Short mmCIF file of C-alpha atoms in Angstrom, two decimals:
data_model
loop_
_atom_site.label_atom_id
_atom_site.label_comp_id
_atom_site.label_asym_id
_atom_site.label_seq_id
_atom_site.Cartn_x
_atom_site.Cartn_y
_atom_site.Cartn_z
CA UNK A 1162 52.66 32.48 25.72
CA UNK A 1163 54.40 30.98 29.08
CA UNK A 1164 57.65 32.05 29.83
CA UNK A 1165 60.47 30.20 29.54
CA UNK A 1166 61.53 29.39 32.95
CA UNK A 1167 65.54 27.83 33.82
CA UNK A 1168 64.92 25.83 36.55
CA UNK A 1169 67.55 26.71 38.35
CA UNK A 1170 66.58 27.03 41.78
CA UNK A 1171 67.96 25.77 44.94
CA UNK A 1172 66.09 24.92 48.24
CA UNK A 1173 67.76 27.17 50.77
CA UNK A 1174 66.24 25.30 53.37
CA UNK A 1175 67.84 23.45 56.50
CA UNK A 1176 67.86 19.70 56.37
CA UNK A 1177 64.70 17.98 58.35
CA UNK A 1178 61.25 19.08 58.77
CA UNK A 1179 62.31 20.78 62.34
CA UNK A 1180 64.80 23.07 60.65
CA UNK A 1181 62.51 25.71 59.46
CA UNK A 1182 61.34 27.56 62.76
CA UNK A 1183 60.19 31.20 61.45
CA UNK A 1184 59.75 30.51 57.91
CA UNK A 1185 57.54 31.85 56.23
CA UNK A 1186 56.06 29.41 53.09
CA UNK A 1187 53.91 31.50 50.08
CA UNK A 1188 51.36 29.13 48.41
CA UNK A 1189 49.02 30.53 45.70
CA UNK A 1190 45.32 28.89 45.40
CA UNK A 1191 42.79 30.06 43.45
CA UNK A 1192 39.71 31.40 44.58
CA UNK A 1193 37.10 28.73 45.73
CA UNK A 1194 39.66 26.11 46.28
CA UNK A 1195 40.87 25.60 49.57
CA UNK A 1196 37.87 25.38 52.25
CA UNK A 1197 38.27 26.98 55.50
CA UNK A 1198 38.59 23.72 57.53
CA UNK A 1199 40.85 22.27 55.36
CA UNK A 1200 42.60 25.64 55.53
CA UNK A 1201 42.82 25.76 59.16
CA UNK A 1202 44.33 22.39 60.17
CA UNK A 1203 46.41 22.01 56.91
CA UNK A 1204 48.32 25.53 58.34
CA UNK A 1205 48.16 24.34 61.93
CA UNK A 1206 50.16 20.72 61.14
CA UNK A 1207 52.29 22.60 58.73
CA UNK A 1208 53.64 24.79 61.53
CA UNK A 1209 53.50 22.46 64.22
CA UNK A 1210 55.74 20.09 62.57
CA UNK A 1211 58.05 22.57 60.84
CA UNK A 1212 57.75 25.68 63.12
CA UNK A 1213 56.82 27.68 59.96
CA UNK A 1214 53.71 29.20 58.69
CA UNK A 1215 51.89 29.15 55.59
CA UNK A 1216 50.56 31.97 53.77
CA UNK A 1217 47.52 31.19 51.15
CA UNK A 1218 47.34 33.64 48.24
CA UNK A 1219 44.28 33.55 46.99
CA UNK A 1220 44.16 34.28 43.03
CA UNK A 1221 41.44 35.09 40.36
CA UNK A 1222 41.06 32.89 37.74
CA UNK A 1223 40.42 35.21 34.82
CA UNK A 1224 44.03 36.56 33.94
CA UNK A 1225 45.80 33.72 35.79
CA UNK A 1226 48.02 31.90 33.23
CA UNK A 1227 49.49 35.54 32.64
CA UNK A 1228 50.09 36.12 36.39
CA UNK A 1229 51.80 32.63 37.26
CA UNK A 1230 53.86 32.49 33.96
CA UNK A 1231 55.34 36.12 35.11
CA UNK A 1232 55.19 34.84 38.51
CA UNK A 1233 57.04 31.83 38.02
CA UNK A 1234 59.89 33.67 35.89
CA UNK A 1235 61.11 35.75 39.02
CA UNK A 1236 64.11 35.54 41.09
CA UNK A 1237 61.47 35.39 44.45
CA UNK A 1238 58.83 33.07 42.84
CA UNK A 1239 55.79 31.76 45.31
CA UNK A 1240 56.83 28.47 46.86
CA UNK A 1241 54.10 26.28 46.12
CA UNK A 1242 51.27 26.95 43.42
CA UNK A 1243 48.03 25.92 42.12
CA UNK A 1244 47.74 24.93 38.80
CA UNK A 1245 44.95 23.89 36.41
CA UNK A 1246 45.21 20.15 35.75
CA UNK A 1247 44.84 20.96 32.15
CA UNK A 1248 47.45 23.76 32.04
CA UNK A 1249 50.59 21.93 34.11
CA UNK A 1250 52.05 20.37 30.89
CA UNK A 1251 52.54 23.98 29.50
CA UNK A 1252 54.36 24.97 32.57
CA UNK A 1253 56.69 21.81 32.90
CA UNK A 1254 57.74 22.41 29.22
CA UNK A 1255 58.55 25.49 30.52
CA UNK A 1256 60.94 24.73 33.07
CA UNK A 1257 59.20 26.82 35.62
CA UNK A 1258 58.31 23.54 37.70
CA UNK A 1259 59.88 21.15 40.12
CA UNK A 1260 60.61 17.35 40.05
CA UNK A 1261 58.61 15.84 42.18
CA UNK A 1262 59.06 12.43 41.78
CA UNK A 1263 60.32 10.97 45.10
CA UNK A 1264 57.66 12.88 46.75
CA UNK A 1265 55.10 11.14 45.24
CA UNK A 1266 56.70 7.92 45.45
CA UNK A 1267 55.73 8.94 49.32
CA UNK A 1268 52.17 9.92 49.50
CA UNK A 1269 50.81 9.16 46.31
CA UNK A 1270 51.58 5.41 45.61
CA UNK A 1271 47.67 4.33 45.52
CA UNK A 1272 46.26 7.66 43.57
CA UNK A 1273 44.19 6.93 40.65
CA UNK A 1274 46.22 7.18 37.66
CA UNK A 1275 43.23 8.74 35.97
CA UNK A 1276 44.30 11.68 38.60
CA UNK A 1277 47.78 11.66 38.41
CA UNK A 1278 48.16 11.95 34.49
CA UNK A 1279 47.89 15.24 34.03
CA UNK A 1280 50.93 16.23 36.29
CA UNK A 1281 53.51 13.74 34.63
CA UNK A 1282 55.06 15.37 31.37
CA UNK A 1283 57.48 13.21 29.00
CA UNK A 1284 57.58 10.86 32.29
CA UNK A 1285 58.73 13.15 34.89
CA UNK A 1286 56.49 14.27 37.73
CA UNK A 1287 55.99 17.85 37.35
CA UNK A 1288 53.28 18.14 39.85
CA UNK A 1289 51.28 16.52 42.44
CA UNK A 1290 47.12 16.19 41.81
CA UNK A 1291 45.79 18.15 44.78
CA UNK A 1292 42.05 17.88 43.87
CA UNK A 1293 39.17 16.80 40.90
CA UNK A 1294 35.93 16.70 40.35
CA UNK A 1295 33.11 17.49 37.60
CA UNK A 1296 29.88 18.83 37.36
CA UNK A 1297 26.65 17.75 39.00
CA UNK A 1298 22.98 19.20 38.70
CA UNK A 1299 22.79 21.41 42.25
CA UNK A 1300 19.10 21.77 42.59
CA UNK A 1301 16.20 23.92 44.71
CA UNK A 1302 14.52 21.04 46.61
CA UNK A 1303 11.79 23.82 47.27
CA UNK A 1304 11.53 25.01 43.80
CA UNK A 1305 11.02 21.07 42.51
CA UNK A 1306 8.57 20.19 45.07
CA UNK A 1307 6.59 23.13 44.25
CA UNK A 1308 6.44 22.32 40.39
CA UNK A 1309 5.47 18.79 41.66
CA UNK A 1310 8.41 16.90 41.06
CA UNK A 1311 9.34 13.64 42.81
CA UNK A 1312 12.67 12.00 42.46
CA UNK A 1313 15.14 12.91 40.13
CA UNK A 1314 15.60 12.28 36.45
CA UNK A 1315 17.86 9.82 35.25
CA UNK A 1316 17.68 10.55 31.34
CA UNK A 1317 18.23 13.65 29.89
CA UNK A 1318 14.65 14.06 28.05
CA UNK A 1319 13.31 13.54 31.75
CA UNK A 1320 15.51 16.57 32.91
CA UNK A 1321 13.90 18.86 30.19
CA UNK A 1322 10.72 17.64 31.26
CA UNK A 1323 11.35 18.68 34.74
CA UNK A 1324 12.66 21.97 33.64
CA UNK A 1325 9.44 22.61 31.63
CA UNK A 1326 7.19 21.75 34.95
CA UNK A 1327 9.23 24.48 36.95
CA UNK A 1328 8.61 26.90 34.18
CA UNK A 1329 5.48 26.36 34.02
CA UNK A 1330 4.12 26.08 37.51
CA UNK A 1331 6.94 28.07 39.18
CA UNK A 1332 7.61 31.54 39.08
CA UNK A 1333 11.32 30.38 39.24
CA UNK A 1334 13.67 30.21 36.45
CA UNK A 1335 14.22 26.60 35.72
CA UNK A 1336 18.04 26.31 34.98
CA UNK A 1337 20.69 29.04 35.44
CA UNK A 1338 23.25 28.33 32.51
CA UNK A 1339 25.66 31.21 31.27
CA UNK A 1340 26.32 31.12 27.65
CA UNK A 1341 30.02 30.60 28.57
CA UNK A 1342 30.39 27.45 30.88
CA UNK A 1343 32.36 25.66 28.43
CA UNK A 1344 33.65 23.06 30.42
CA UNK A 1345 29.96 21.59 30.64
CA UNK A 1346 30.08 22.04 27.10
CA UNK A 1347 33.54 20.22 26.92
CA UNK A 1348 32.15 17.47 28.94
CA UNK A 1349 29.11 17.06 26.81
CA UNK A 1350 31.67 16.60 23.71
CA UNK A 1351 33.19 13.56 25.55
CA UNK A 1352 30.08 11.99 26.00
CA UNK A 1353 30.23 13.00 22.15
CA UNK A 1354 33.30 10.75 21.65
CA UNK A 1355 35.00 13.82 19.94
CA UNK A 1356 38.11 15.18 20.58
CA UNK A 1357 38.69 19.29 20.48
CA UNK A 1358 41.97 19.09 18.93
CA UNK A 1359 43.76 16.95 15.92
CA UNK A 1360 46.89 16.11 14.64
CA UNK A 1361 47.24 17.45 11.00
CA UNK A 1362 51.00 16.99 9.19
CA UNK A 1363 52.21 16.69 12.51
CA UNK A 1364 50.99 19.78 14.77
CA UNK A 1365 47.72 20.13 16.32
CA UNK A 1366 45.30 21.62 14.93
CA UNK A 1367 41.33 22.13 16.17
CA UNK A 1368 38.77 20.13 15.78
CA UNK A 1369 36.15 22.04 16.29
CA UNK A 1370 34.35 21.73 13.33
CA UNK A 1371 33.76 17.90 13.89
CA UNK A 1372 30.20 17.50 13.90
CA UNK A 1373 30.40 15.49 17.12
CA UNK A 1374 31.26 18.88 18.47
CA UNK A 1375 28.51 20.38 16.89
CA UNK A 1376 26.24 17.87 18.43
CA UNK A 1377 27.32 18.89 22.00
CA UNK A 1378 26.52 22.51 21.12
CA UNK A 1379 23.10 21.21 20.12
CA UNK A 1380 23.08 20.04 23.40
CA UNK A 1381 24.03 22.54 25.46
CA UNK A 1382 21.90 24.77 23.51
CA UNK A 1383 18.82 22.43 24.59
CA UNK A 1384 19.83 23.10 27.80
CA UNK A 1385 20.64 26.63 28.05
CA UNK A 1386 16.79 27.06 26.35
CA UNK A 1387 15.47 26.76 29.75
CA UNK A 1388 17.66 30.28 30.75
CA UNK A 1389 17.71 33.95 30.69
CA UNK A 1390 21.51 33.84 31.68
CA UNK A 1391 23.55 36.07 29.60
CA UNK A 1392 24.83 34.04 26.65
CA UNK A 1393 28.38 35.99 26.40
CA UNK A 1394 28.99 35.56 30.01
CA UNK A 1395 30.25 32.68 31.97
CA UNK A 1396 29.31 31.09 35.33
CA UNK A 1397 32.23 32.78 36.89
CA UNK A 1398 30.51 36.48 35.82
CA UNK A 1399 28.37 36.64 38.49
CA UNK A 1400 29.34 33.70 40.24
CA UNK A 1401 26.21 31.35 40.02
CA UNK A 1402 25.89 29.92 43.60
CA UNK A 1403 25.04 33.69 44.16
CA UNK A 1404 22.58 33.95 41.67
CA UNK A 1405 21.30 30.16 43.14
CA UNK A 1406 21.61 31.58 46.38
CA UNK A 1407 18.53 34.41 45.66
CA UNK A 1408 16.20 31.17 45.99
CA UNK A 1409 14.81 31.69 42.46
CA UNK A 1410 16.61 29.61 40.62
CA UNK A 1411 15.37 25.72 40.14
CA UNK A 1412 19.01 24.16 39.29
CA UNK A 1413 22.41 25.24 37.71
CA UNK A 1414 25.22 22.66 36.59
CA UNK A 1415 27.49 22.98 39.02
CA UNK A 1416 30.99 21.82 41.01
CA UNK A 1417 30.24 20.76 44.65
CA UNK A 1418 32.12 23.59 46.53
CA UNK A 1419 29.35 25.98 44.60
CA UNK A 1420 27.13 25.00 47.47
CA UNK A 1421 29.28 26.46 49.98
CA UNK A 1422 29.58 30.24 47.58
CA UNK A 1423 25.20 29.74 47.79
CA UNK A 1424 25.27 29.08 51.49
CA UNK A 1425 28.51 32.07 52.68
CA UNK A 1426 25.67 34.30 50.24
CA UNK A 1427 22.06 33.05 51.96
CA UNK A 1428 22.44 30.67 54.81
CA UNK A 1429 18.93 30.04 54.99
CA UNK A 1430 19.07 27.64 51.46
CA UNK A 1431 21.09 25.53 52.84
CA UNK A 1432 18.33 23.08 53.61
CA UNK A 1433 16.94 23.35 50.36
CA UNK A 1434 20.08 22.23 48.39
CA UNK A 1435 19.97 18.57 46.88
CA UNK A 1436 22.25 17.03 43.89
CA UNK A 1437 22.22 14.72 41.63
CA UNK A 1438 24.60 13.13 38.50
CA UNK A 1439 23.65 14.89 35.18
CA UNK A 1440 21.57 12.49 33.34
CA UNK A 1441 22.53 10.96 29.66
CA UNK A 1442 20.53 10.20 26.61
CA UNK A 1443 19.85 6.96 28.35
CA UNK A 1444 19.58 5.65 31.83
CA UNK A 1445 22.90 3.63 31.80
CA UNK A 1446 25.19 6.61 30.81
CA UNK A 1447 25.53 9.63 32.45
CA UNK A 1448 25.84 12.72 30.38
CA UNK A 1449 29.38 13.66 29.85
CA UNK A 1450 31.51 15.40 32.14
CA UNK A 1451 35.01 16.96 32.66
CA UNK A 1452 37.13 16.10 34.75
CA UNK A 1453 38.61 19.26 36.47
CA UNK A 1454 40.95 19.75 38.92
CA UNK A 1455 43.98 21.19 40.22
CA UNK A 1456 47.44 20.35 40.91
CA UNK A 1457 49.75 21.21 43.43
CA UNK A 1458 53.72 22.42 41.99
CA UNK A 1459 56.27 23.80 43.31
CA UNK A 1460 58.14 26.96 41.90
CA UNK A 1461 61.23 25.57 39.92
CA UNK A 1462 63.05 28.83 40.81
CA UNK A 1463 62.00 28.73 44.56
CA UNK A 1464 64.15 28.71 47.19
CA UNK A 1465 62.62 26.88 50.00
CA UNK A 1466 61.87 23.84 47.73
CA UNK A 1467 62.36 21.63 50.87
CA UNK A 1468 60.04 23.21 53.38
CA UNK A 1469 57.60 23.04 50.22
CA UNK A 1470 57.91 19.72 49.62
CA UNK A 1471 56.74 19.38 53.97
CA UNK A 1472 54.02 21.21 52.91
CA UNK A 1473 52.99 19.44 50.23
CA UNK A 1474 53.29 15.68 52.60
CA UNK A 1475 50.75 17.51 54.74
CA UNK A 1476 48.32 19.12 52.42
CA UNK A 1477 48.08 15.76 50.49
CA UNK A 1478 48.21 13.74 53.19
CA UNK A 1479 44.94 10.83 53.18
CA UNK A 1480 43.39 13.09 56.34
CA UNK A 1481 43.42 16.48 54.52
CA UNK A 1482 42.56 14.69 51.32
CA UNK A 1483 39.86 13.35 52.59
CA UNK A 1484 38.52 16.87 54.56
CA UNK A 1485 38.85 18.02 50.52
CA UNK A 1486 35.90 15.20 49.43
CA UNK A 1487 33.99 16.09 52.75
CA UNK A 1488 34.52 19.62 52.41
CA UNK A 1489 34.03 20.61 48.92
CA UNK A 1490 32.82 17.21 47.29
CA UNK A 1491 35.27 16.38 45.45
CA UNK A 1492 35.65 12.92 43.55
CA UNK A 1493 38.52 10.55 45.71
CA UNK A 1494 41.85 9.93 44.04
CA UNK A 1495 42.59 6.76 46.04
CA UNK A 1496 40.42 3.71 47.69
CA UNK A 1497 40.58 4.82 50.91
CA UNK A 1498 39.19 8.03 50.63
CA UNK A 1499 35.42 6.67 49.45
CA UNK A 1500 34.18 6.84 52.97
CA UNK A 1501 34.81 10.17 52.65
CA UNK A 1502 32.80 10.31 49.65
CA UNK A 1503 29.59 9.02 51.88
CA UNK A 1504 29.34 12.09 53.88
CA UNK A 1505 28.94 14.46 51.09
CA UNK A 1506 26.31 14.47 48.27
CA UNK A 1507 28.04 16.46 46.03
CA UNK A 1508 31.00 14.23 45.45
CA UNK A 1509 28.36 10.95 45.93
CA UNK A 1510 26.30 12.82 42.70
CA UNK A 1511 29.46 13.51 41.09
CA UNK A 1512 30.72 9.50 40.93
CA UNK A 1513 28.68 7.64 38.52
CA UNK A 1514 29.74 10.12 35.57
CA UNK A 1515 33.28 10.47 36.64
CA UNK A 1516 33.87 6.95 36.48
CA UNK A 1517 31.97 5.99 33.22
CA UNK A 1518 31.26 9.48 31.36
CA UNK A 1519 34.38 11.62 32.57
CA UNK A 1520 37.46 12.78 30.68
CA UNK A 1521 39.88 15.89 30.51
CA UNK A 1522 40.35 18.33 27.90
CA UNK A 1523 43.52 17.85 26.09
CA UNK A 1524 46.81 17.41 27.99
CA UNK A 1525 49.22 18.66 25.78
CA UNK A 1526 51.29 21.82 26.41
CA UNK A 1527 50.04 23.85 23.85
CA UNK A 1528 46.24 23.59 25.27
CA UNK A 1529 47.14 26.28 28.07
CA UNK A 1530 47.18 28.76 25.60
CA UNK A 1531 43.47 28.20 23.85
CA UNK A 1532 42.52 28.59 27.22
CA UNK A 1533 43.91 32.46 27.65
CA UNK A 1534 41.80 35.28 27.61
CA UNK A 1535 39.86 35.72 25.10
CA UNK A 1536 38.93 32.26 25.10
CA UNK A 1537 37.95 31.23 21.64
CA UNK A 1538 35.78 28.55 22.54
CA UNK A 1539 33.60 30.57 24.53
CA UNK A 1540 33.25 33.19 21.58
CA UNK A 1541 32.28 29.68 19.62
CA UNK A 1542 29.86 29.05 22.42
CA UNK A 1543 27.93 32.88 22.23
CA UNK A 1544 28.08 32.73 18.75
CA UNK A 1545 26.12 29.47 18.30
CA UNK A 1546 23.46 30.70 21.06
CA UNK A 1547 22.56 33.66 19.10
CA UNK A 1548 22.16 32.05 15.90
CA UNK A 1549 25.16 31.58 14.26
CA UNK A 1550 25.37 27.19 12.89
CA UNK A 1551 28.02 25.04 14.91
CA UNK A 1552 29.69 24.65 11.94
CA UNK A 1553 30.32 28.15 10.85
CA UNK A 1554 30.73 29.42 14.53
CA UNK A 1555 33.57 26.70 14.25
CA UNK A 1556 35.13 28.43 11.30
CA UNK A 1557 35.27 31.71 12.45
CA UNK A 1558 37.47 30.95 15.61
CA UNK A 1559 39.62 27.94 14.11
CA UNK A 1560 42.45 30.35 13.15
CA UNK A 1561 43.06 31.71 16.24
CA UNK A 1562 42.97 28.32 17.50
CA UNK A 1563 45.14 26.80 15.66
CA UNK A 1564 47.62 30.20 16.08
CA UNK A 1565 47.66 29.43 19.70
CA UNK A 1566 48.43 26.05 19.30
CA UNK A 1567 51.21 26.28 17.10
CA UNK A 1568 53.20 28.54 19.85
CA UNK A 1569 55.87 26.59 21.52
#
């Protein structure tokens, strides 16, 4: 459970974004997210326009709703955090967050509402969206050619097909998919048109046991045929641009910035790393994907909420949003940033699904917690690879789903 936070804090901060010569300014990203460049001249306008530095706290996913909730509850809280864009409703309810709302009304008047939902709770701007982006198919153009393929697919059955040519004339393994990646699996239920949770006499409840769940599974089980990757692991456990890196590996579903974790590993693939959108049952619909991302908050009980707030109109600001698209390939929140788009094929793969196939998982408050470790859906997930029917993986997990989402 998150703890409840009074947010009570104060800024501490001098008036003016010259006032804060020798501050120091603690921001906590999580591993993967904020590229170097990016990095670099996001700290080097902070300081020159504030005459304070930033310090970037790099976090672990696994563990981290435990960490920030504890975090978040101290008297010397970090200043500016990254949160899950599925997870900042639970921390607004809270009260561990700041209003934000006349900050955005500065930099964010022409971001994509689609973006910008999942940081508003009961109408109040909890958080700013600092990046999104879903799942593409990051492929070995050496691997493919080899196994004769030309183009890419653009239906699903053609994918398979592909995969079957690599294993067959290849000695590589066609598809690296961990049992675990459930957010391709939650993306294949939206293309499902289910939902993972339901209300029932007013309190959610899961909904896993819809059979338009169960028809996902089927799915990702169709893909994750083509695999030898653990099936009670996720793509996290090794991290799978590694694995992709080893040059044996024909594709894996992956987020853009995985290309740079396959590059840092073996520099020498970089040339032989292409993309493309994850293909549907038909032509005309992209298989479904989630849209995931992170916001940006700031610590209700910090005390330089000011200076965090002049971080935040630099780190969001359209240049350094736009070095996040060219960077990592991340999907653009506003109009101006498709340019930006162009000049990396990550986030230009990533676009046809996000705009007609692409939805979150569910933003209410409770949903944080059926994400904490263990996560029951990816117990769901290993179940239903070894053998166990959708249906009945579905019942043996629904009461600890529906425990977590009855905590307030």
């Amino acid at each position: 459970m998150l703890v409840s936070v009074a947010a009570c804090g104060s800024s501490g901060d001098k008036a003016g974004a010259d006032g804060f010569k020798g501050q120091k300014l603690t921001v906590w990203v999580m591993s993967g997210s904020n590229p170097a460049q990016w990095t670099r001249q996001v700290s080097a306008q902070f300081k020159k326009k504030t005459g304070a530095t930033v310090e970037f706290k790099v976090q672990q996913w696994n563990g981290i709703q435990q960490k920030l909730s504890t975090a978040l509850s101290e008297d010397t809280p970090p200043d500016v955090v990254e949160i899950g864009n599925t997870q900042t409703a639970a921390y607004a309810k809270a009260g561990a967050l700041a209003d934000l709302g006349d900050l955005k009304k500065d930099i964010g008047a022409d971001w994509n509402d689609a973006f910008n939902k999942a940081a508003v709770v009961d109408g109040k701007q909890y958080a700013l969206p600092w990046f999104a982006g879903n799942r593409v198919v990051m492929y070995n153009k050496k691997i493919w050619a080899e196994a004769g393929l030309k183009g890419t697919p653009r239906t699903r059955s053609e994918l398979f097909k592909a995969f079957a040519a690599i294993k067959k004339k290849t000695d590589a393994e066609p598809l690296y998919l961990p049992g675990q990646n459930w957010y391709f699996l939650d993306g294949l239920t939206i293309g499902t048109g289910a939902d993972l949770v339901k209300k029932r006499g007013g309190k959610w409840v899961s909904n896993l046991g819809d059979p338009k769940v169960a028809k996902a599974m089927e799915i990702y089980r169709s893909y994750q045929a083509f695999s030898t990757a653990p099936k009670n692991k996720d793509e996290a456990t090794p991290q799978q641009g590694e694995v992709f890196a080893k040059g044996k590996t024909g594709a894996v579903i992956a987020m853009g910035y995985e290309a740079a974790t396959a590059v840092k590993a073996n520099p020498k693939i970089k040339n032989d790393i292409g993309f493309f959108t994850i293909p549907g049952e038909t032509a005309a619909k992209p298989e479904g994907v989630f849209l995931g991302g992170s916001n940006f908050a700031v610590a209700g009980m910090g005390r330089n909420q000011e200076l965090a707030k002049e971080f935040l109109k630099i780190a969001l600001s359209k240049q350094n949003d736009g070095q996040m698209v060219k960077e990592s390939g991340w999907t653009p929140k506003s109009p101006d940033l498709a340019d930006a788009a162009k000049e990396n094929p990550a986030a230009a793969a990533a676009a046809p699904a996000a705009e007609r196939s692409g939805g979150t998982t569910p933003l209410i408050p409770q949903w944080a917690a059926v994400e904490n470790i263990p996560n029951p859906i990816k117990s769901y997930m290993t179940a239903v690879l070894n053998g166990k029917s959708p249906a009945d993986a579905a019942k043996d997990i629904e009461s600890e789903i529906n425990a977590r989402l009855a905590k307030e």
